Amino acid sequence: AQSVAQPEDQVNVAEGNPLTVKCTYSVSGNPYLFWYVQYPNRGLQFLLKYITGDNLVKGSYGFEAEFNKSQTSFHLKKPSALVSDSALYFCAVRDRGSQGNLIFGKGTKLSVKP
Amino acid sequence: EAEVAQSPRYKITEKSQAVAFWCDPISGHATLYWYRQILGQGPELLVQFQDESVVDDSQLPKDRFSAERLKGVDSTLKIQPAELGDSAMYLCASSPGRAGSPLHFGNGTRLTVT
């Protein structure tokens, strides 16, 4: 069975500092991995994905994520956090052999203080 | 940029009443998903359509929930009768269905059952 773990309910960062939001996954085969962001009372916005190739993928708004197959991790990173990055972040996985449904983690609330 | 349209944005209903949500996916997207997101948790799949056919409804509480996508375009999710535990955000998403394609989400319907 597929699963995603986001071990931190909340991450607090000062503006201008680097941020990391952690994600680990479990799938039976090779994964497709995604990060989404959600603002209050809104749907999920796609940030980036890992399909194949380079382990470091770049996405929207300056975010990037590093795929680590041996650690089954896909941590979200940004070199310099902005107050406007404060939101709920979700990691999601899809087994390449599945029919397309994404399995989501529970989410991590990112709070960036001025 | 094309968006997934959902209505209504908010719905308050009394328990035992019927309620319906509507979703219009991005034009050309063959795959449509309905997710339920309980406060503080990640989205969980209720039903997935490929064109007008149901691909996965294993997590849909079929005694009270129904979903249809009659012409393979827009979709309706219905709850009858609503229960207090159905209070949640109901998210619709669509995808072109290609391997590795991200899901594109609407802004959701926030349901409150009183």
mmCIF file of C-alpha atoms in Angstrom, chain A residues 32 34 36 38 41-44 46 49 51 90 94 99-102 104-106, chain B residues 9 33 35 37 40 42-43 45 48 55 91 99-103 105-107 110:
data_model
loop_
_atom_site.group_PDB
_atom_site.id
_atom_site.type_symbol
_atom_site.label_atom_id
_atom_site.label_comp_id
_atom_site.label_asym_id
_atom_site.label_seq_id
_atom_site.Cartn_x
_atom_site.Cartn_y
_atom_site.Cartn_z
ATOM 1 C CA TYR A 32 5.824 9.850 -8.911
ATOM 2 C CA PHE A 34 4.366 15.864 -5.903
ATOM 3 C CA TYR A 36 1.125 21.081 -3.324
ATOM 4 C CA GLN A 38 -2.975 25.218 0.131
ATOM 5 C CA ASN A 41 -10.342 28.037 2.136
ATOM 6 C CA ARG A 42 -8.730 27.357 -1.212
ATOM 7 C CA GLY A 43 -7.922 24.278 -3.239
ATOM 8 C CA LEU A 44 -4.477 22.772 -3.626
ATOM 9 C CA PHE A 46 0.636 22.325 -7.704
ATOM 10 C CA LYS A 49 6.875 17.039 -9.242
ATOM 11 C CA ILE A 51 9.036 11.944 -12.433
ATOM 12 C CA PHE A 90 1.107 18.643 1.159
ATOM 13 C CA ARG A 94 1.535 7.956 -6.945
ATOM 14 C CA GLN A 99 -4.367 4.299 -12.146
ATOM 15 C CA GLY A 100 -3.603 7.853 -11.197
ATOM 16 C CA ASN A 101 -4.906 8.556 -7.704
ATOM 17 C CA LEU A 102 -2.579 10.607 -5.494
ATOM 18 C CA PHE A 104 -1.507 12.697 0.287
ATOM 19 C CA GLY A 105 0.287 13.275 3.540
ATOM 20 C CA LYS A 106 -1.448 14.995 6.438
ATOM 21 C CA ARG B 9 -18.126 27.493 -2.424
ATOM 22 C CA TYR B 33 -11.447 13.106 -9.003
ATOM 23 C CA TYR B 35 -11.574 14.204 -2.706
ATOM 24 C CA GLN B 37 -10.516 16.901 3.156
ATOM 25 C CA GLY B 40 -6.270 19.228 9.675
ATOM 26 C CA GLY B 42 -4.807 15.624 3.777
ATOM 27 C CA PRO B 43 -7.313 15.017 0.979
ATOM 28 C CA LEU B 45 -10.079 10.099 -2.587
ATOM 29 C CA GLN B 48 -12.198 8.751 -9.669
ATOM 30 C CA VAL B 55 -12.312 3.889 -12.069
ATOM 31 C CA LEU B 91 -12.373 19.048 -3.583
ATOM 32 C CA ALA B 99 1.545 9.327 -16.574
ATOM 33 C CA GLY B 100 3.186 11.816 -14.276
ATOM 34 C CA SER B 101 0.606 14.551 -14.858
ATOM 35 C CA PRO B 102 -0.256 16.543 -11.757
ATOM 36 C CA LEU B 103 -3.825 16.979 -10.599
ATOM 37 C CA PHE B 105 -7.718 21.285 -8.072
ATOM 38 C CA GLY B 106 -10.731 23.529 -7.801
ATOM 39 C CA ASN B 107 -11.267 25.784 -4.788
ATOM 40 C CA ARG B 110 -16.870 23.800 2.333
#
